[in-house]
Amino acid sequence: MSYQREWEELSAIKGELAERDWFMGTSGNLAIKAGSAPGAFLVTASGKDKRKRTAEDFLLVDLDGNPLEETKLKPSAETLLHTHIFKRSQAVCSLHVHTVANNVVSELYGDQGQITFKNQELIKAFGKWGQDDELIIPIIPNYADIPTLASTFSHHVDEDAGAVLIRNHGITVWGRSGFEAKKLLEASEFLFQYQLSLLSLKSTVQLQS
Amino acid sequence: MSYQREWEELSAIKGELAERDWFMGTSGNLAIKAGSAPGAFLVTASGKDKRKRTAEDFLLVDLDGNPLEETKLKPSAETLLHTHIFKRSQAVCSLHVHTVANNVVSELYGDQGQITFKNQELIKAFGKWGQDDELIIPIIPNYADIPTLASTFSHHVDEDAGAVLIRNHGITVWGRSGFEAKKLLEASEFLFQYQLSLLSLKSTVQLQS
Amino acid sequence: MSYQREWEELSAIKGELAERDWFMGTSGNLAIKAGSAPGAFLVTASGKDKRKRTAEDFLLVDLDGNPLEETKLKPSAETLLHTHIFKRSQAVCSLHVHTVANNVVSELYGDQGQITFKNQELIKAFGKWGQDDELIIPIIPNYADIPTLASTFSHHVDEDAGAVLIRNHGITVWGRSGFEAKKLLEASEFLFQYQLSLLSLKSTVQLQS
Amino acid sequence: MSYQREWEELSAIKGELAERDWFMGTSGNLAIKAGSAPGAFLVTASGKDKRKRTAEDFLLVDLDGNPLEETKLKPSAETLLHTHIFKRSQAVCSLHVHTVANNVVSELYGDQGQITFKNQELIKAFGKWGQDDELIIPIIPNYADIPTLASTFSHHVDEDAGAVLIRNHGITVWGRSGFEAKKLLEASEFLFQYQLSLLSLKSTVQLQS
């Protein structure tokens, strides 16, 4: 079975995100469906340095996260989240990264269970084109037990593209292509950084005006 | 008709801005006049990954934004803003990007309709060399309707080089060359980051002195 | 005696950290054990530009920090700290860098003598996998006298992997491999930046809710 | 007269600083003495894109800033500051750059005329090795008249290595080599960023403890 094209695509995305330092401390993991096999996807191997590009970066697994080829590699511990995305939607690519901004947002808004963006051009990346459209990104607790985490996560996978924050555990986005998943990831990060900067300044400006 | 030189110039600018992550979530668009044809310019094609360099990055359009060559590419949705710049001034290049700082400034000062810089060395980039010169950058509302947005925008295009903020929708700068447009873009970004940093610290310092 | 492999490994780590500007003003130093000689390690030579890669970047020293080969190079002034790590643990690599975040954290929490992280996914890099696990990073005073500094430091080297902040003098991490040391360094930096961002925003958010 | 070596050295420094975006909006300028001619130095030509490397990046001038070779290039408008450094000290290299942090510090501490650093490891870059040593960086007003600015500046050039902030007009550092000048520039920037981060957080932390 051939998945050279998907490997190249995921590898390019990995390289780009690594350059931004979105995999600090070996955190983060990525997955892409292997097109010719409906029930198979490539996922990052556990414990690798994601700034390097090697033949052991990814391995092929089935929709339950079990390796489909003989390998000494172990799939990322959070592969279960990717399986839920591919089982519950037509998504093709799923990306999970930690950034300082997405972790801080997840903590500040964690008790509210979500963060809402409105009147922001960048929400168009999520298909929100109307004047009054809102983008809501859910925030779920960071259960140490991965099956519990994955199950809670799966309730928010109701479209083929989306994003979920895990409290103090980064963001997971998915889309109908690697390109779309990356677009949502970038737009989310931009909105989070914007929100934190605005929050820190709003009170100051009110004091001065 | 040949526009190889302009293509190369715009492509180099795109690459430089992409490296700074000023096109997050596929936002932003660029335009440069095709010198040998007074009524033609190159503009970014819609929906491309601006970190990549391909033969489909730009397409040639006339001053109304209609493609001048047979192509399956679509000009960027905001091409209309570039057409106003080229119609109303002698500008040669026009750049639109989102940064966290320019979006936050546009929101904080949006109600005032402008932001003013004074006693800052960097305003010299805009030709403000006098001891008491001021740089005023207008901020317009982000109308979802592009023709309304473009029309409001056009009222601020009264010189061959300038800059306008759109609220929560980034900045558009233009200049008599790609070099000048880029210079204004960089100077604006520097001033915005300076302003946000100063705002966040001024009250603190006053409390301590 | 051959240490080509260790040289390459340390050189690659140096290059990666230099790219992030973690050696500002020629600060920082690195060390790795030379595998075939139990009592020898490579350490950065004093006063070099760490953004460059040269044959004089490192020199081989014994466990007391004395050069093992004829050389005009001087080991980094803080080599003594690395010797304590290699004497008191099975660590293989030790990294010392200054970042703005690690210096600010060391000052803000210096009087408390430590900083504690909990409920943060990234503490897993330190082997803290339990729901209620805590990561404690000690902060020691920055004694100008290096032997005093090294002696104080050595009391915190009780495992084969760990991290210690020196007040206004960066962080030192060590691990059972270059890969592990780098992982701890990145995870620490992430946690510090997170902490500073959260601190600056928490009061603001409470005011608004 | 040959100055190939000095050209290469200054060009490498320029490239490194440009990569950090320390020449936003074509700001900044650099100078290095041409070793074989005691009264000559290379200085950046006016109005160039410092991210590019060309044969027109620098020109040779005498100690009054007049071109020593036939050229259509104009020396940077602030060449006068460099001439004072080379006339009043044994410095070999002089660097002037704008960063957000150095501009904000120059504004916050401008009325006090200086900023002082103590108990910071990084001040060792300036030769401050003692437990109680202080680093004082003067801040002068940004006179629009360059001769007035240069004259005020020159009063602070009393050593062969040093640094001066110009209010809202960046920093100028100089040293006995390009390497030393760059080291001081990096150490200053680190200290400024540290100071701004600490200032923004100190009150917050006090409130919580």
PDB file of N, CA, C and O in Angstrom, chain B residues 12 16 19-20 22 118-122 124-125 129-131 179 182-183 186-187 189-190 193-194 197-198 200-202 204-205 207-209, chain D residues 21 23-27 47-49 51-52 77-78 98-100 103-104 107-109 142-146 167-169 196 199-200 202-203:
ATOM      1  N   ALA B  12       9.116  37.957  -4.077  1.00  0.00           N
ATOM      2  CA  ALA B  12      10.131  38.122  -3.032  1.00  0.00           C
ATOM      3  C   ALA B  12       9.520  38.784  -1.798  1.00  0.00           C
ATOM      4  O   ALA B  12       9.801  38.396  -0.660  1.00  0.00           O
ATOM      5  N   GLU B  16       9.109  37.187   2.021  1.00  0.00           N
ATOM      6  CA  GLU B  16       9.639  37.838   3.213  1.00  0.00           C
ATOM      7  C   GLU B  16       8.546  38.010   4.266  1.00  0.00           C
ATOM      8  O   GLU B  16       8.768  37.759   5.461  1.00  0.00           O
ATOM      9  N   GLU B  19       7.561  34.670   5.860  1.00  0.00           N
ATOM     10  CA  GLU B  19       8.537  34.213   6.857  1.00  0.00           C
ATOM     11  C   GLU B  19       8.248  34.817   8.233  1.00  0.00           C
ATOM     12  O   GLU B  19       8.556  34.225   9.258  1.00  0.00           O
ATOM     13  N   ARG B  20       7.693  36.006   8.252  1.00  0.00           N
ATOM     14  CA  ARG B  20       7.323  36.652   9.523  1.00  0.00           C
ATOM     15  C   ARG B  20       5.954  36.200  10.018  1.00  0.00           C
ATOM     16  O   ARG B  20       5.452  36.732  11.003  1.00  0.00           O
ATOM     17  N   TRP B  22       3.021  36.782   8.576  1.00  0.00           N
ATOM     18  CA  TRP B  22       2.046  37.867   8.437  1.00  0.00           C
ATOM     19  C   TRP B  22       0.887  37.492   7.516  1.00  0.00           C
ATOM     20  O   TRP B  22       0.128  38.363   7.091  1.00  0.00           O
ATOM     21  N   LYS B 118       3.890  60.535  17.188  1.00  0.00           N
ATOM     22  CA  LYS B 118       4.678  61.762  17.220  1.00  0.00           C
ATOM     23  C   LYS B 118       5.946  61.505  18.019  1.00  0.00           C
ATOM     24  O   LYS B 118       5.959  60.622  18.882  1.00  0.00           O
ATOM     25  N   ASN B 119       7.000  62.253  17.754  1.00  0.00           N
ATOM     26  CA  ASN B 119       8.262  62.076  18.484  1.00  0.00           C
ATOM     27  C   ASN B 119       8.787  60.650  18.407  1.00  0.00           C
ATOM     28  O   ASN B 119       9.311  60.120  19.380  1.00  0.00           O
ATOM     29  N   GLN B 120       8.605  60.056  17.241  1.00  0.00           N
ATOM     30  CA  GLN B 120       9.079  58.691  17.021  1.00  0.00           C
ATOM     31  C   GLN B 120       9.942  58.689  15.775  1.00  0.00           C
ATOM     32  O   GLN B 120       9.470  59.071  14.703  1.00  0.00           O
ATOM     33  N   GLU B 121      11.167  58.234  15.911  1.00  0.00           N
ATOM     34  CA  GLU B 121      12.068  58.229  14.761  1.00  0.00           C
ATOM     35  C   GLU B 121      11.479  57.510  13.559  1.00  0.00           C
ATOM     36  O   GLU B 121      11.637  57.935  12.419  1.00  0.00           O
ATOM     37  N   LEU B 122      10.762  56.430  13.829  1.00  0.00           N
ATOM     38  CA  LEU B 122      10.308  55.596  12.721  1.00  0.00           C
ATOM     39  C   LEU B 122       9.277  56.262  11.813  1.00  0.00           C
ATOM     40  O   LEU B 122       9.012  55.780  10.710  1.00  0.00           O
ATOM     41  N   LYS B 124       9.699  58.758  10.216  1.00  0.00           N
ATOM     42  CA  LYS B 124      10.439  59.256   9.048  1.00  0.00           C
ATOM     43  C   LYS B 124      10.242  58.360   7.824  1.00  0.00           C
ATOM     44  O   LYS B 124      10.374  58.824   6.692  1.00  0.00           O
ATOM     45  N   ALA B 125       9.939  57.094   8.058  1.00  0.00           N
ATOM     46  CA  ALA B 125       9.670  56.193   6.932  1.00  0.00           C
ATOM     47  C   ALA B 125       8.525  56.736   6.079  1.00  0.00           C
ATOM     48  O   ALA B 125       8.453  56.504   4.883  1.00  0.00           O
ATOM     49  N   TRP B 129       9.785  64.196   8.682  1.00  0.00           N
ATOM     50  CA  TRP B 129      11.140  64.478   9.151  1.00  0.00           C
ATOM     51  C   TRP B 129      11.207  65.624  10.147  1.00  0.00           C
ATOM     52  O   TRP B 129      12.223  65.823  10.811  1.00  0.00           O
ATOM     53  N   GLY B 130      10.158  66.428  10.262  1.00  0.00           N
ATOM     54  CA  GLY B 130      10.216  67.604  11.130  1.00  0.00           C
ATOM     55  C   GLY B 130      10.110  67.246  12.604  1.00  0.00           C
ATOM     56  O   GLY B 130       9.531  66.218  12.965  1.00  0.00           O
ATOM     57  N   GLN B 131      10.638  68.126  13.452  1.00  0.00           N
ATOM     58  CA  GLN B 131      10.648  67.896  14.907  1.00  0.00           C
ATOM     59  C   GLN B 131       9.235  67.656  15.440  1.00  0.00           C
ATOM     60  O   GLN B 131       9.047  66.857  16.341  1.00  0.00           O
ATOM     61  N   PHE B 179       9.478  48.358  -2.712  1.00  0.00           N
ATOM     62  CA  PHE B 179      10.390  48.695  -1.615  1.00  0.00           C
ATOM     63  C   PHE B 179       9.740  49.688  -0.645  1.00  0.00           C
ATOM     64  O   PHE B 179       9.786  49.523   0.571  1.00  0.00           O
ATOM     65  N   LYS B 182       6.817  48.100   1.345  1.00  0.00           N
ATOM     66  CA  LYS B 182       7.336  47.236   2.409  1.00  0.00           C
ATOM     67  C   LYS B 182       7.896  48.070   3.565  1.00  0.00           C
ATOM     68  O   LYS B 182       7.712  47.734   4.734  1.00  0.00           O
ATOM     69  N   LYS B 183       8.571  49.148   3.235  1.00  0.00           N
ATOM     70  CA  LYS B 183       9.124  50.025   4.268  1.00  0.00           C
ATOM     71  C   LYS B 183       8.007  50.572   5.164  1.00  0.00           C
ATOM     72  O   LYS B 183       8.128  50.579   6.397  1.00  0.00           O
ATOM     73  N   GLU B 186       6.602  47.804   7.436  1.00  0.00           N
ATOM     74  CA  GLU B 186       7.485  47.497   8.561  1.00  0.00           C
ATOM     75  C   GLU B 186       7.467  48.611   9.607  1.00  0.00           C
ATOM     76  O   GLU B 186       7.429  48.357  10.810  1.00  0.00           O
ATOM     77  N   ALA B 187       7.500  49.843   9.144  1.00  0.00           N
ATOM     78  CA  ALA B 187       7.495  50.966  10.084  1.00  0.00           C
ATOM     79  C   ALA B 187       6.190  50.989  10.875  1.00  0.00           C
ATOM     80  O   ALA B 187       6.178  51.219  12.089  1.00  0.00           O
ATOM     81  N   GLU B 189       4.209  48.443  11.579  1.00  0.00           N
ATOM     82  CA  GLU B 189       4.206  47.323  12.522  1.00  0.00           C
ATOM     83  C   GLU B 189       5.065  47.657  13.740  1.00  0.00           C
ATOM     84  O   GLU B 189       4.676  47.398  14.888  1.00  0.00           O
ATOM     85  N   PHE B 190       6.225  48.237  13.491  1.00  0.00           N
ATOM     86  CA  PHE B 190       7.097  48.621  14.603  1.00  0.00           C
ATOM     87  C   PHE B 190       6.377  49.610  15.530  1.00  0.00           C
ATOM     88  O   PHE B 190       6.378  49.454  16.753  1.00  0.00           O
ATOM     89  N   GLN B 193       3.599  47.864  17.590  1.00  0.00           N
ATOM     90  CA  GLN B 193       4.135  47.047  18.693  1.00  0.00           C
ATOM     91  C   GLN B 193       4.668  47.947  19.806  1.00  0.00           C
ATOM     92  O   GLN B 193       4.487  47.659  20.995  1.00  0.00           O
ATOM     93  N   TYR B 194       5.337  49.020  19.416  1.00  0.00           N
ATOM     94  CA  TYR B 194       5.835  49.993  20.391  1.00  0.00           C
ATOM     95  C   TYR B 194       4.676  50.549  21.212  1.00  0.00           C
ATOM     96  O   TYR B 194       4.733  50.605  22.439  1.00  0.00           O
ATOM     97  N   SER B 197       3.209  48.008  23.687  1.00  0.00           N
ATOM     98  CA  SER B 197       4.121  47.746  24.800  1.00  0.00           C
ATOM     99  C   SER B 197       4.133  48.934  25.760  1.00  0.00           C
ATOM    100  O   SER B 197       4.062  48.768  26.979  1.00  0.00           O
ATOM    101  N   LEU B 198       4.189  50.125  25.207  1.00  0.00           N
ATOM    102  CA  LEU B 198       4.222  51.326  26.049  1.00  0.00           C
ATOM    103  C   LEU B 198       2.931  51.462  26.859  1.00  0.00           C
ATOM    104  O   LEU B 198       2.954  51.728  28.062  1.00  0.00           O
ATOM    105  N   SER B 200       0.943  49.202  27.895  1.00  0.00           N
ATOM    106  CA  SER B 200       0.832  48.196  28.952  1.00  0.00           C
ATOM    107  C   SER B 200       1.746  48.519  30.125  1.00  0.00           C
ATOM    108  O   SER B 200       1.563  48.007  31.219  1.00  0.00           O
ATOM    109  N   LEU B 201       2.744  49.369  29.897  1.00  0.00           N
ATOM    110  CA  LEU B 201       3.734  49.635  30.940  1.00  0.00           C
ATOM    111  C   LEU B 201       3.599  50.995  31.582  1.00  0.00           C
ATOM    112  O   LEU B 201       4.052  51.201  32.708  1.00  0.00           O
ATOM    113  N   LYS B 202       2.996  51.945  30.897  1.00  0.00           N
ATOM    114  CA  LYS B 202       3.009  53.322  31.384  1.00  0.00           C
ATOM    115  C   LYS B 202       2.378  53.452  32.762  1.00  0.00           C
ATOM    116  O   LYS B 202       2.925  54.068  33.656  1.00  0.00           O
ATOM    117  N   THR B 204       2.013  51.167  35.043  1.00  0.00           N
ATOM    118  CA  THR B 204       2.864  50.475  36.012  1.00  0.00           C
ATOM    119  C   THR B 204       3.991  51.381  36.476  1.00  0.00           C
ATOM    120  O   THR B 204       4.262  51.517  37.670  1.00  0.00           O
ATOM    121  N   VAL B 205       4.664  51.998  35.516  1.00  0.00           N
ATOM    122  CA  VAL B 205       5.817  52.825  35.847  1.00  0.00           C
ATOM    123  C   VAL B 205       5.390  54.033  36.664  1.00  0.00           C
ATOM    124  O   VAL B 205       6.050  54.421  37.627  1.00  0.00           O
ATOM    125  N   LEU B 207       2.967  54.173  38.729  1.00  0.00           N
ATOM    126  CA  LEU B 207       2.678  53.704  40.083  1.00  0.00           C
ATOM    127  C   LEU B 207       3.945  53.587  40.927  1.00  0.00           C
ATOM    128  O   LEU B 207       3.935  53.806  42.121  1.00  0.00           O
ATOM    129  N   GLN B 208       5.064  53.235  40.255  1.00  0.00           N
ATOM    130  CA  GLN B 208       6.283  52.962  41.003  1.00  0.00           C
ATOM    131  C   GLN B 208       7.134  54.199  41.227  1.00  0.00           C
ATOM    132  O   GLN B 208       8.050  54.184  42.041  1.00  0.00           O
ATOM    133  N   SER B 209       6.883  55.261  40.502  1.00  0.00           N
ATOM    134  CA  SER B 209       7.777  56.430  40.620  1.00  0.00           C
ATOM    135  C   SER B 209       7.209  57.455  41.593  1.00  0.00           C
ATOM    136  O   SER B 209       6.186  57.229  42.225  1.00  0.00           O
TER     137      SER B 209
ATOM    138  N   ASP D  21      15.107  41.102  12.438  1.00  0.00           N
ATOM    139  CA  ASP D  21      14.223  42.243  12.152  1.00  0.00           C
ATOM    140  C   ASP D  21      14.585  43.464  12.989  1.00  0.00           C
ATOM    141  O   ASP D  21      13.692  44.166  13.504  1.00  0.00           O
ATOM    142  N   PHE D  23      16.097  46.032  11.710  1.00  0.00           N
ATOM    143  CA  PHE D  23      16.232  47.181  10.791  1.00  0.00           C
ATOM    144  C   PHE D  23      14.874  47.511  10.183  1.00  0.00           C
ATOM    145  O   PHE D  23      14.770  47.792   8.985  1.00  0.00           O
ATOM    146  N   MET D  24      13.831  47.498  10.987  1.00  0.00           N
ATOM    147  CA  MET D  24      12.478  47.687  10.456  1.00  0.00           C
ATOM    148  C   MET D  24      12.357  49.062   9.774  1.00  0.00           C
ATOM    149  O   MET D  24      12.838  50.075  10.280  1.00  0.00           O
ATOM    150  N   GLY D  25      11.668  49.080   8.639  1.00  0.00           N
ATOM    151  CA  GLY D  25      11.417  50.333   7.935  1.00  0.00           C
ATOM    152  C   GLY D  25      12.684  51.008   7.446  1.00  0.00           C
ATOM    153  O   GLY D  25      12.747  52.243   7.407  1.00  0.00           O
ATOM    154  N   THR D  26      13.701  50.212   7.087  1.00  0.00           N
ATOM    155  CA  THR D  26      15.029  50.696   6.639  1.00  0.00           C
ATOM    156  C   THR D  26      15.767  51.489   7.720  1.00  0.00           C
ATOM    157  O   THR D  26      16.721  52.216   7.410  1.00  0.00           O
ATOM    158  N   SER D  27      15.367  51.344   8.974  1.00  0.00           N
ATOM    159  CA  SER D  27      16.093  52.034  10.049  1.00  0.00           C
ATOM    160  C   SER D  27      17.424  51.346  10.333  1.00  0.00           C
ATOM    161  O   SER D  27      17.682  50.250   9.848  1.00  0.00           O
ATOM    162  N   GLY D  47      19.304  54.373   2.598  1.00  0.00           N
ATOM    163  CA  GLY D  47      18.114  53.951   1.866  1.00  0.00           C
ATOM    164  C   GLY D  47      18.156  52.576   1.229  1.00  0.00           C
ATOM    165  O   GLY D  47      17.459  52.327   0.245  1.00  0.00           O
ATOM    166  N   LYS D  48      18.951  51.665   1.781  1.00  0.00           N
ATOM    167  CA  LYS D  48      19.012  50.309   1.228  1.00  0.00           C
ATOM    168  C   LYS D  48      18.165  49.341   2.062  1.00  0.00           C
ATOM    169  O   LYS D  48      17.959  49.566   3.251  1.00  0.00           O
ATOM    170  N   ASP D  49      17.742  48.265   1.436  1.00  0.00           N
ATOM    171  CA  ASP D  49      17.050  47.189   2.136  1.00  0.00           C
ATOM    172  C   ASP D  49      18.107  46.322   2.803  1.00  0.00           C
ATOM    173  O   ASP D  49      18.846  45.604   2.138  1.00  0.00           O
ATOM    174  N   ARG D  51      17.974  43.672   4.440  1.00  0.00           N
ATOM    175  CA  ARG D  51      17.834  42.214   4.377  1.00  0.00           C
ATOM    176  C   ARG D  51      18.506  41.643   3.133  1.00  0.00           C
ATOM    177  O   ARG D  51      18.651  40.445   3.002  1.00  0.00           O
ATOM    178  N   LYS D  52      18.866  42.502   2.204  1.00  0.00           N
ATOM    179  CA  LYS D  52      19.557  42.044   0.994  1.00  0.00           C
ATOM    180  C   LYS D  52      21.053  42.265   1.142  1.00  0.00           C
ATOM    181  O   LYS D  52      21.501  43.128   1.887  1.00  0.00           O
ATOM    182  N   ALA D  77      22.473  58.938   6.945  1.00  0.00           N
ATOM    183  CA  ALA D  77      22.310  60.286   7.482  1.00  0.00           C
ATOM    184  C   ALA D  77      22.938  60.438   8.869  1.00  0.00           C
ATOM    185  O   ALA D  77      23.303  61.543   9.280  1.00  0.00           O
ATOM    186  N   GLU D  78      23.071  59.333   9.589  1.00  0.00           N
ATOM    187  CA  GLU D  78      23.587  59.429  10.951  1.00  0.00           C
ATOM    188  C   GLU D  78      25.063  59.030  11.059  1.00  0.00           C
ATOM    189  O   GLU D  78      25.551  58.687  12.137  1.00  0.00           O
ATOM    190  N   HIS D  98      17.115  49.848  15.856  1.00  0.00           N
ATOM    191  CA  HIS D  98      15.849  50.049  16.558  1.00  0.00           C
ATOM    192  C   HIS D  98      15.242  48.697  16.899  1.00  0.00           C
ATOM    193  O   HIS D  98      15.099  47.850  16.020  1.00  0.00           O
ATOM    194  N   THR D  99      14.874  48.506  18.160  1.00  0.00           N
ATOM    195  CA  THR D  99      13.998  47.389  18.509  1.00  0.00           C
ATOM    196  C   THR D  99      12.840  47.984  19.302  1.00  0.00           C
ATOM    197  O   THR D  99      12.960  49.101  19.854  1.00  0.00           O
ATOM    198  N   VAL D 100      11.739  47.259  19.368  1.00  0.00           N
ATOM    199  CA  VAL D 100      10.605  47.745  20.151  1.00  0.00           C
ATOM    200  C   VAL D 100      11.048  47.940  21.599  1.00  0.00           C
ATOM    201  O   VAL D 100      10.775  48.972  22.213  1.00  0.00           O
ATOM    202  N   ASN D 103      13.319  51.032  22.171  1.00  0.00           N
ATOM    203  CA  ASN D 103      12.565  52.276  22.060  1.00  0.00           C
ATOM    204  C   ASN D 103      11.654  52.494  23.269  1.00  0.00           C
ATOM    205  O   ASN D 103      11.567  53.605  23.789  1.00  0.00           O
ATOM    206  N   VAL D 104      10.987  51.453  23.718  1.00  0.00           N
ATOM    207  CA  VAL D 104      10.081  51.600  24.867  1.00  0.00           C
ATOM    208  C   VAL D 104      10.878  51.959  26.127  1.00  0.00           C
ATOM    209  O   VAL D 104      10.502  52.859  26.890  1.00  0.00           O
ATOM    210  N   GLU D 107      11.863  55.557  26.173  1.00  0.00           N
ATOM    211  CA  GLU D 107      10.752  56.459  26.480  1.00  0.00           C
ATOM    212  C   GLU D 107      10.407  56.404  27.976  1.00  0.00           C
ATOM    213  O   GLU D 107      10.249  57.430  28.632  1.00  0.00           O
ATOM    214  N   LEU D 108      10.330  55.201  28.531  1.00  0.00           N
ATOM    215  CA  LEU D 108       9.934  55.044  29.936  1.00  0.00           C
ATOM    216  C   LEU D 108      10.950  55.680  30.886  1.00  0.00           C
ATOM    217  O   LEU D 108      10.594  56.237  31.916  1.00  0.00           O
ATOM    218  N   TYR D 109      12.249  55.569  30.541  1.00  0.00           N
ATOM    219  CA  TYR D 109      13.306  56.069  31.416  1.00  0.00           C
ATOM    220  C   TYR D 109      13.946  57.343  30.871  1.00  0.00           C
ATOM    221  O   TYR D 109      14.958  57.801  31.399  1.00  0.00           O
ATOM    222  N   ASN D 142      16.244  62.945  21.429  1.00  0.00           N
ATOM    223  CA  ASN D 142      16.365  62.718  19.992  1.00  0.00           C
ATOM    224  C   ASN D 142      16.255  64.029  19.212  1.00  0.00           C
ATOM    225  O   ASN D 142      15.242  64.314  18.585  1.00  0.00           O
ATOM    226  N   TYR D 143      17.337  64.818  19.226  1.00  0.00           N
ATOM    227  CA  TYR D 143      17.327  66.075  18.479  1.00  0.00           C
ATOM    228  C   TYR D 143      17.189  65.808  16.987  1.00  0.00           C
ATOM    229  O   TYR D 143      17.919  64.980  16.436  1.00  0.00           O
ATOM    230  N   ALA D 144      16.254  66.495  16.342  1.00  0.00           N
ATOM    231  CA  ALA D 144      16.079  66.324  14.895  1.00  0.00           C
ATOM    232  C   ALA D 144      17.321  66.818  14.151  1.00  0.00           C
ATOM    233  O   ALA D 144      17.674  66.294  13.090  1.00  0.00           O
ATOM    234  N   ASP D 145      17.997  67.796  14.691  1.00  0.00           N
ATOM    235  CA  ASP D 145      19.218  68.320  14.078  1.00  0.00           C
ATOM    236  C   ASP D 145      20.377  67.359  14.369  1.00  0.00           C
ATOM    237  O   ASP D 145      20.798  67.199  15.522  1.00  0.00           O
ATOM    238  N   ILE D 146      20.884  66.713  13.323  1.00  0.00           N
ATOM    239  CA  ILE D 146      21.883  65.650  13.514  1.00  0.00           C
ATOM    240  C   ILE D 146      23.169  66.164  14.188  1.00  0.00           C
ATOM    241  O   ILE D 146      23.692  65.509  15.104  1.00  0.00           O
ATOM    242  N   ARG D 167      16.360  58.709  22.721  1.00  0.00           N
ATOM    243  CA  ARG D 167      14.940  58.550  23.056  1.00  0.00           C
ATOM    244  C   ARG D 167      14.078  58.317  21.813  1.00  0.00           C
ATOM    245  O   ARG D 167      14.042  59.153  20.900  1.00  0.00           O
ATOM    246  N   ASN D 168      13.372  57.230  21.787  1.00  0.00           N
ATOM    247  CA  ASN D 168      12.540  56.829  20.643  1.00  0.00           C
ATOM    248  C   ASN D 168      13.316  56.772  19.343  1.00  0.00           C
ATOM    249  O   ASN D 168      12.774  57.004  18.258  1.00  0.00           O
ATOM    250  N   HIS D 169      14.603  56.480  19.462  1.00  0.00           N
ATOM    251  CA  HIS D 169      15.479  56.443  18.277  1.00  0.00           C
ATOM    252  C   HIS D 169      16.549  55.359  18.450  1.00  0.00           C
ATOM    253  O   HIS D 169      17.699  55.533  18.050  1.00  0.00           O
ATOM    254  N   LEU D 196      11.372  45.181  30.789  1.00  0.00           N
ATOM    255  CA  LEU D 196       9.977  45.454  30.440  1.00  0.00           C
ATOM    256  C   LEU D 196       9.067  44.330  30.935  1.00  0.00           C
ATOM    257  O   LEU D 196       7.972  44.583  31.454  1.00  0.00           O
ATOM    258  N   LEU D 199       8.832  44.678  34.799  1.00  0.00           N
ATOM    259  CA  LEU D 199       8.004  45.836  35.155  1.00  0.00           C
ATOM    260  C   LEU D 199       6.524  45.493  35.040  1.00  0.00           C
ATOM    261  O   LEU D 199       5.724  45.853  35.912  1.00  0.00           O
ATOM    262  N   SER D 200       6.164  44.812  33.974  1.00  0.00           N
ATOM    263  CA  SER D 200       4.748  44.549  33.724  1.00  0.00           C
ATOM    264  C   SER D 200       4.193  43.523  34.705  1.00  0.00           C
ATOM    265  O   SER D 200       2.989  43.416  34.880  1.00  0.00           O
ATOM    266  N   LYS D 202       5.683  42.841  38.061  1.00  0.00           N
ATOM    267  CA  LYS D 202       6.017  43.007  39.471  1.00  0.00           C
ATOM    268  C   LYS D 202       4.814  43.400  40.308  1.00  0.00           C
ATOM    269  O   LYS D 202       4.563  42.833  41.362  1.00  0.00           O
ATOM    270  N   SER D 203       4.030  44.354  39.811  1.00  0.00           N
ATOM    271  CA  SER D 203       2.871  44.802  40.587  1.00  0.00           C
ATOM    272  C   SER D 203       1.861  43.665  40.721  1.00  0.00           C
ATOM    273  O   SER D 203       1.290  43.445  41.776  1.00  0.00           O
TER     274      SER D 203
END
